mmCIF file of C-alpha atoms in Angstrom:
data_model
loop_
_atom_site.group_PDB
_atom_site.id
_atom_site.type_symbol
_atom_site.label_atom_id
_atom_site.label_comp_id
_atom_site.label_asym_id
_atom_site.label_seq_id
_atom_site.Cartn_x
_atom_site.Cartn_y
_atom_site.Cartn_z
ATOM 1 C CA MET A 22 0.548 -0.325 -27.235
ATOM 2 C CA PRO A 23 3.243 2.347 -27.826
ATOM 3 C CA GLY A 24 2.731 6.106 -27.881
ATOM 4 C CA PRO A 25 1.589 8.793 -25.425
ATOM 5 C CA ALA A 26 -2.092 7.940 -25.904
ATOM 6 C CA ALA A 27 -1.554 4.315 -24.851
ATOM 7 C CA PRO A 28 -2.669 4.603 -21.193
ATOM 8 C CA LYS A 29 -6.008 6.224 -22.043
ATOM 9 C CA LEU A 30 -6.662 3.869 -24.943
ATOM 10 C CA CYS A 31 -5.715 0.853 -22.832
ATOM 11 C CA ARG A 32 -8.122 1.809 -20.053
ATOM 12 C CA GLU A 33 -10.940 2.314 -22.548
ATOM 13 C CA GLN A 34 -10.332 -1.069 -24.136
ATOM 14 C CA VAL A 35 -10.085 -2.815 -20.775
ATOM 15 C CA ASP A 36 -13.357 -1.314 -19.595
ATOM 16 C CA LYS A 37 -15.124 -2.119 -22.831
ATOM 17 C CA ASN A 38 -13.911 -5.472 -24.085
ATOM 18 C CA LEU A 39 -11.160 -7.166 -22.151
ATOM 19 C CA PRO A 40 -12.929 -8.813 -19.177
ATOM 20 C CA LEU A 41 -15.205 -10.975 -21.323
ATOM 21 C CA SER A 42 -12.428 -11.673 -23.812
ATOM 22 C CA PHE A 43 -10.017 -12.856 -21.136
ATOM 23 C CA ALA A 44 -12.665 -14.947 -19.420
ATOM 24 C CA PHE A 45 -13.105 -16.846 -22.670
ATOM 25 C CA LEU A 46 -9.476 -16.968 -23.795
ATOM 26 C CA THR A 47 -7.966 -17.976 -20.460
ATOM 27 C CA SER A 48 -10.253 -20.970 -20.281
ATOM 28 C CA PHE A 49 -7.945 -22.768 -22.710
ATOM 29 C CA ALA A 50 -4.712 -20.712 -22.796
ATOM 30 C CA LYS A 51 -2.258 -19.263 -20.289
ATOM 31 C CA PRO A 52 -2.780 -15.536 -19.552
ATOM 32 C CA ALA A 53 0.745 -14.646 -20.696
ATOM 33 C CA GLN A 54 0.135 -16.395 -24.020
ATOM 34 C CA VAL A 55 -3.170 -14.559 -24.470
ATOM 35 C CA CYS A 56 -1.489 -11.197 -23.836
ATOM 36 C CA SER A 57 1.277 -12.016 -26.300
ATOM 37 C CA VAL A 58 -1.174 -12.998 -29.034
ATOM 38 C CA LEU A 59 -3.126 -9.779 -28.477
ATOM 39 C CA GLY A 60 0.080 -7.769 -28.740
ATOM 40 C CA LEU A 61 -0.124 -6.486 -25.156
ATOM 41 C CA CYS A 62 2.909 -8.260 -23.692
ATOM 42 C CA GLY A 63 5.513 -8.355 -26.424
ATOM 43 C CA SER A 64 6.668 -11.507 -28.152
ATOM 44 C CA GLN A 65 5.864 -15.123 -27.357
ATOM 45 C CA SER A 66 9.412 -15.573 -26.044
ATOM 46 C CA GLU A 67 8.930 -12.677 -23.620
ATOM 47 C CA GLY A 68 5.713 -14.294 -22.423
ATOM 48 C CA GLN A 69 7.562 -17.573 -21.916
ATOM 49 C CA GLN A 70 10.311 -15.741 -20.022
ATOM 50 C CA HIS A 71 7.737 -14.225 -17.716
ATOM 51 C CA ASP A 72 6.205 -17.655 -17.125
ATOM 52 C CA LEU A 73 9.643 -18.941 -16.132
ATOM 53 C CA LEU A 74 10.116 -16.057 -13.713
ATOM 54 C CA THR A 75 6.678 -16.467 -12.143
ATOM 55 C CA ASN A 76 7.150 -20.230 -11.791
ATOM 56 C CA HIS A 77 10.548 -19.673 -10.194
ATOM 57 C CA ILE A 78 9.088 -17.225 -7.697
ATOM 58 C CA GLN A 79 6.205 -19.534 -6.853
ATOM 59 C CA ASP A 80 8.624 -22.420 -6.260
ATOM 60 C CA THR A 81 10.878 -20.262 -4.081
ATOM 61 C CA LEU A 82 8.228 -18.763 -1.822
ATOM 62 C CA LYS A 83 7.588 -20.660 1.397
ATOM 63 C CA SER A 84 4.220 -22.304 1.995
ATOM 64 C CA ALA A 85 3.336 -19.615 4.522
ATOM 65 C CA MET A 86 3.708 -16.953 1.839
ATOM 66 C CA THR A 87 0.887 -17.522 -0.609
ATOM 67 C CA MET A 88 1.628 -16.145 -4.067
ATOM 68 C CA THR A 89 -0.898 -13.529 -5.119
ATOM 69 C CA LYS A 90 -1.837 -13.172 -8.776
ATOM 70 C CA VAL A 91 0.121 -10.189 -10.008
ATOM 71 C CA GLN A 92 0.265 -8.265 -13.229
ATOM 72 C CA PHE A 93 2.342 -9.344 -16.182
ATOM 73 C CA ALA A 94 4.736 -6.405 -15.774
ATOM 74 C CA PRO A 95 8.013 -7.881 -14.467
ATOM 75 C CA GLN A 96 8.616 -4.889 -12.165
ATOM 76 C CA CYS A 97 5.289 -5.512 -10.430
ATOM 77 C CA THR A 98 6.099 -9.206 -10.044
ATOM 78 C CA PHE A 99 9.517 -8.343 -8.623
ATOM 79 C CA CYS A 100 8.059 -5.839 -6.184
ATOM 80 C CA VAL A 101 5.453 -8.135 -4.612
ATOM 81 C CA TYR A 102 8.007 -10.944 -4.503
ATOM 82 C CA LEU A 103 10.655 -8.752 -2.865
ATOM 83 C CA ILE A 104 8.327 -7.544 -0.130
ATOM 84 C CA LYS A 105 7.146 -11.053 0.728
ATOM 85 C CA ILE A 106 10.702 -12.405 0.811
ATOM 86 C CA LEU A 107 11.934 -9.460 2.892
ATOM 87 C CA LYS A 108 9.090 -9.781 5.389
ATOM 88 C CA ASN A 109 9.961 -13.454 5.825
ATOM 89 C CA MET A 110 13.684 -12.768 6.224
ATOM 90 C CA LEU A 111 13.440 -9.598 8.333
ATOM 91 C CA PRO A 112 13.905 -11.208 11.771
ATOM 92 C CA LYS A 113 16.878 -13.282 10.592
ATOM 93 C CA MET A 114 19.459 -10.915 9.101
ATOM 94 C CA ALA A 115 20.469 -7.358 8.333
ATOM 95 C CA VAL A 116 18.540 -5.417 5.706
ATOM 96 C CA ILE A 117 21.495 -4.991 3.349
ATOM 97 C CA ASP A 118 22.182 -8.712 3.338
ATOM 98 C CA MET A 119 18.538 -9.376 2.573
ATOM 99 C CA LEU A 120 18.462 -7.088 -0.442
ATOM 100 C CA GLY A 121 21.486 -8.783 -1.952
ATOM 101 C CA LYS A 122 20.184 -12.296 -1.339
ATOM 102 C CA VAL A 123 16.760 -11.618 -2.835
ATOM 103 C CA CYS A 124 18.232 -10.680 -6.212
ATOM 104 C CA GLY A 125 20.786 -13.464 -5.983
ATOM 105 C CA ILE A 126 18.170 -16.228 -6.002
ATOM 106 C CA LEU A 127 16.444 -14.951 -9.142
ATOM 107 C CA PRO A 128 17.262 -16.346 -12.597
ATOM 108 C CA SER A 129 20.390 -14.628 -13.902
ATOM 109 C CA SER A 130 18.551 -12.907 -16.761
ATOM 110 C CA TYR A 131 16.464 -10.945 -14.230
ATOM 111 C CA ARG A 132 19.072 -9.999 -11.624
ATOM 112 C CA ASP A 133 19.937 -6.635 -13.191
ATOM 113 C CA GLN A 134 16.268 -5.598 -13.249
ATOM 114 C CA CYS A 135 15.939 -6.690 -9.629
ATOM 115 C CA LYS A 136 18.993 -4.662 -8.570
ATOM 116 C CA ASN A 137 17.696 -1.611 -10.439
ATOM 117 C CA LEU A 138 14.356 -1.894 -8.640
ATOM 118 C CA ILE A 139 16.081 -2.070 -5.244
ATOM 119 C CA GLU A 140 18.365 0.876 -6.034
ATOM 120 C CA LYS A 141 15.396 3.005 -7.080
ATOM 121 C CA TYR A 142 12.815 2.017 -4.468
ATOM 122 C CA GLY A 143 14.839 0.370 -1.691
ATOM 123 C CA LYS A 144 14.502 3.141 0.906
ATOM 124 C CA LYS A 145 10.752 3.516 0.365
ATOM 125 C CA LEU A 146 10.276 -0.235 0.503
ATOM 126 C CA MET A 147 12.083 -0.548 3.817
ATOM 127 C CA ASP A 148 10.257 2.438 5.348
ATOM 128 C CA MET A 149 6.933 0.818 4.540
ATOM 129 C CA LEU A 150 8.026 -2.674 5.553
ATOM 130 C CA LEU A 151 8.506 -1.305 9.053
ATOM 131 C CA SER A 152 4.961 0.081 8.972
ATOM 132 C CA TYR A 153 3.402 -3.377 8.502
ATOM 133 C CA ILE A 154 1.616 -2.735 5.202
ATOM 134 C CA ASN A 155 0.703 -5.600 2.847
ATOM 135 C CA PRO A 156 3.083 -6.240 -0.098
ATOM 136 C CA GLU A 157 0.401 -5.478 -2.693
ATOM 137 C CA ALA A 158 -0.365 -2.154 -1.007
ATOM 138 C CA ILE A 159 3.314 -1.181 -0.864
ATOM 139 C CA CYS A 160 3.889 -1.909 -4.554
ATOM 140 C CA THR A 161 0.740 -0.004 -5.499
ATOM 141 C CA LEU A 162 1.620 2.999 -3.347
ATOM 142 C CA ILE A 163 5.072 3.410 -4.925
ATOM 143 C CA GLN A 164 3.388 3.027 -8.336
ATOM 144 C CA VAL A 165 5.267 -0.084 -9.421
ATOM 145 C CA CYS A 166 1.991 -2.021 -9.579
ATOM 146 C CA HIS A 167 -1.375 -0.645 -10.585
ATOM 147 C CA GLY A 168 -4.911 -1.708 -9.719
ATOM 148 C CA MET A 169 -3.934 -3.935 -6.772
ATOM 149 C CA GLU A 170 -5.365 -1.826 -3.929
ATOM 150 C CA THR A 171 -8.616 -3.734 -4.313
ATOM 151 C CA LEU A 172 -6.855 -6.893 -3.133
ATOM 152 C CA VAL A 173 -5.810 -5.156 0.052
ATOM 153 C CA SER A 174 -9.337 -3.969 0.811
ATOM 154 C CA GLU A 175 -10.562 -7.577 0.788
ATOM 155 C CA SER A 176 -8.437 -8.480 3.813
ATOM 156 C CA ALA A 177 -9.454 -8.132 7.449
ATOM 157 C CA PRO A 178 -10.693 -4.667 8.514
ATOM 158 C CA LEU A 179 -7.937 -2.302 9.583
ATOM 159 C CA SER A 180 -7.713 -1.125 13.175
ATOM 160 C CA ASP A 181 -7.316 2.582 13.954
ATOM 161 C CA CYS A 182 -3.604 1.923 14.415
ATOM 162 C CA ASP A 183 -3.274 0.205 11.023
ATOM 163 C CA SER A 184 -5.272 2.966 9.345
ATOM 164 C CA CYS A 185 -3.057 5.615 10.914
ATOM 165 C CA LEU A 186 0.120 3.811 9.809
ATOM 166 C CA THR A 187 -1.192 3.546 6.256
ATOM 167 C CA LEU A 188 -2.146 7.216 6.233
ATOM 168 C CA ALA A 189 1.256 8.215 7.602
ATOM 169 C CA VAL A 190 3.033 6.311 4.816
ATOM 170 C CA LEU A 191 0.762 7.783 2.139
ATOM 171 C CA THR A 192 1.446 11.283 3.475
ATOM 172 C CA HIS A 193 5.188 10.692 3.514
ATOM 173 C CA LEU A 194 5.148 9.436 -0.075
ATOM 174 C CA GLN A 195 3.083 12.396 -1.257
ATOM 175 C CA LEU A 196 4.554 15.254 0.797
ATOM 176 C CA GLY A 197 7.916 14.053 2.076
ATOM 177 C CA SER A 198 9.136 14.514 5.660
ATOM 178 C CA ASN A 199 8.963 18.308 6.036
ATOM 179 C CA ALA A 200 5.373 19.175 5.161
ATOM 180 C CA SER A 201 3.528 22.159 6.588
ATOM 181 C CA GLU A 202 0.233 21.815 8.429
ATOM 182 C CA PRO A 203 -1.747 23.404 5.543
ATOM 183 C CA GLN A 204 -0.170 20.874 3.170
ATOM 184 C CA THR A 205 -1.110 17.915 5.345
ATOM 185 C CA ALA A 206 -4.612 19.306 5.881
ATOM 186 C CA SER A 207 -5.052 19.597 2.113
ATOM 187 C CA PHE A 208 -3.761 16.064 1.580
ATOM 188 C CA LEU A 209 -6.100 14.677 4.236
ATOM 189 C CA GLY A 210 -8.961 16.254 2.318
ATOM 190 C CA SER A 211 -8.013 14.463 -0.905
ATOM 191 C CA VAL A 212 -6.442 11.171 0.198
ATOM 192 C CA CYS A 213 -9.726 9.241 0.103
ATOM 193 C CA GLN A 214 -10.180 10.166 -3.560
ATOM 194 C CA LEU A 215 -6.530 9.566 -4.476
ATOM 195 C CA HIS A 216 -6.437 6.120 -2.837
ATOM 196 C CA PRO A 217 -10.074 4.973 -2.619
ATOM 197 C CA ASN A 218 -9.269 1.354 -1.712
ATOM 198 C CA ALA A 219 -6.111 1.719 0.348
ATOM 199 C CA LEU A 220 -7.861 2.864 3.528
ATOM 200 C CA PRO A 221 -11.209 1.268 4.454
ATOM 201 C CA LYS A 222 -13.781 3.747 5.840
ATOM 202 C CA CYS A 223 -11.395 6.507 4.806
ATOM 203 C CA ASP A 224 -13.884 9.391 5.006
ATOM 204 C CA GLY A 225 -14.963 8.536 8.526
ATOM 205 C CA PHE A 226 -11.404 8.010 9.738
ATOM 206 C CA THR A 227 -10.046 11.276 8.323
ATOM 207 C CA LYS A 228 -13.014 13.275 9.621
ATOM 208 C CA LEU A 229 -12.626 11.864 13.102
ATOM 209 C CA HIS A 230 -8.842 11.996 13.388
ATOM 210 C CA GLY A 231 -7.865 14.595 10.792
ATOM 211 C CA HIS A 232 -7.697 17.486 13.266
ATOM 212 C CA GLN A 233 -5.091 15.782 15.424
ATOM 213 C CA LEU A 234 -3.206 14.149 12.533
ATOM 214 C CA LYS A 235 -2.671 17.249 10.404
ATOM 215 C CA GLY A 236 -0.194 18.591 12.946
ATOM 216 C CA VAL A 237 2.015 15.498 13.061
ATOM 217 C CA LEU A 238 1.847 13.924 9.592
ATOM 218 C CA GLY A 239 4.581 14.678 7.081
ATOM 219 C CA LYS A 240 7.285 14.955 9.751
ATOM 220 C CA PRO A 241 10.655 13.139 10.006
ATOM 221 C CA GLU A 242 9.352 10.769 12.697
ATOM 222 C CA SER A 243 8.521 7.186 11.751
ATOM 223 C CA ALA A 244 4.927 6.251 11.017
ATOM 224 C CA LEU A 245 4.698 4.283 14.259
ATOM 225 C CA ASN A 246 5.956 7.217 16.343
ATOM 226 C CA VAL A 247 3.441 9.550 14.725
ATOM 227 C CA CYS A 248 0.555 7.219 15.470
ATOM 228 C CA GLU A 249 1.715 6.655 19.046
ATOM 229 C CA VAL A 250 1.878 10.403 19.654
ATOM 230 C CA VAL A 251 -1.783 10.867 18.713
ATOM 231 C CA GLY A 252 -2.832 7.810 20.696
ATOM 232 C CA LEU A 253 -3.895 5.593 17.789
ATOM 233 C CA CYS A 254 -1.138 3.023 18.330
ATOM 234 C CA GLY A 255 -0.264 1.866 21.837
ATOM 235 C CA GLY A 256 -1.822 4.823 23.648
ATOM 236 C CA VAL A 257 -0.633 8.408 23.950
ATOM 237 C CA ARG A 258 3.118 8.597 24.474
ATOM 238 C CA GLU A 259 4.129 9.992 27.834
ATOM 239 C CA ALA A 260 7.764 10.765 27.113
ATOM 240 C CA GLY A 261 8.648 14.281 26.064
ATOM 241 C CA GLU A 262 5.232 15.882 25.888
ATOM 242 C CA GLN A 263 1.882 15.871 27.563
ATOM 243 C CA ARG A 264 -1.166 17.108 25.731
ATOM 244 C CA GLU A 265 -3.945 18.938 27.504
ATOM 245 C CA ASP A 266 -6.702 18.084 25.038
ATOM 246 C CA PRO A 267 -8.303 14.768 26.109
ATOM 247 C CA CYS A 268 -10.086 14.537 22.743
ATOM 248 C CA ILE A 269 -6.917 13.038 21.281
ATOM 249 C CA LEU A 270 -7.366 9.945 23.445
ATOM 250 C CA GLY A 271 -9.379 8.165 20.782
ATOM 251 C CA THR A 272 -12.856 7.238 19.620
ATOM 252 C CA SER A 273 -13.825 5.514 22.859
ATOM 253 C CA TYR A 274 -13.359 8.805 24.720
ATOM 254 C CA ARG A 275 -14.802 11.205 22.143
ATOM 255 C CA CYS A 276 -17.976 9.161 21.690
ATOM 256 C CA ARG A 277 -18.455 7.916 25.250
ATOM 257 C CA ASP A 278 -21.414 10.279 25.826
ATOM 258 C CA LEU A 279 -23.179 13.284 24.308
ATOM 259 C CA LYS A 280 -21.465 15.819 26.573
ATOM 260 C CA THR A 281 -17.983 14.619 25.598
ATOM 261 C CA ALA A 282 -18.905 14.444 21.912
ATOM 262 C CA LEU A 283 -20.122 18.056 22.058
ATOM 263 C CA GLU A 284 -16.869 19.158 23.700
ATOM 264 C CA CYS A 285 -14.792 17.351 21.055
ATOM 265 C CA GLY A 286 -17.003 18.385 18.132
ATOM 266 C CA THR A 287 -17.665 14.796 17.075
ATOM 267 C CA VAL A 288 -21.428 14.477 17.590
ATOM 268 C CA SER A 289 -22.270 13.909 13.917
ATOM 269 C CA PHE A 290 -19.487 11.359 13.531
ATOM 270 C CA CYS A 291 -20.507 9.424 16.648
ATOM 271 C CA GLN A 292 -24.149 9.417 15.563
ATOM 272 C CA LYS A 293 -23.274 8.190 12.081
ATOM 273 C CA PHE A 294 -20.639 5.571 12.848
ATOM 274 C CA LEU A 295 -20.880 4.493 16.501
ATOM 275 C CA TRP A 296 -24.135 5.319 18.243
ATOM 276 C CA LYS A 297 -27.152 3.184 17.385
#
């Protein structure tokens, strides 16, 4: 579907007709073949090439790394595959060695695309790997894959630490590592709409923790350091600084009783989300 109007037209067609059509067509044909026939995925040979790539990846992945259904865009397939391979290899060797080996085990016709993906997104991928985010979420957040955040939301509920790490990565991707407090405050006000499925209970989390996070997000520190500083991962850090405001100690403190909630300004939140 070439042309500048393709994205809008594609979304309209998907919403209107494609789900029922695919449900019928895929009952007797492979998805890649269906897309090729409909003119959405290039030629039949390209569809067959993609099947070969997907089969190769499925055969290569270890049993502990279940292959998720990904889109038919090769870059998206590469991205999810790379993250899963890297996560599996991370404890065993240096990052640079890993990146080279991942592309080396792909079919030769795809190695150049793999290397291009790593050159373009390698730093972002590694930053987020160290923040413990799911492969599908990483590839969606760097906009290599689209529409996969829903898969992430179906997993186990995120802890406050996981939610903070995710929010820190999202902020870094959007604002960089030298954002002002007004910029981070503005982003915190819009992140739930920009990424509706990336952060479960996003509204409640940002309302409760936004005041303390807006001063530390978008800084050069790693996501884990940021979340440790505000006490959402591993407690409040003692080294270097001591904060006088006890309200940063977490939900258990702010909502422990009415008096404390009044002091921290979290009465409505505690009533809505924690107090029965």
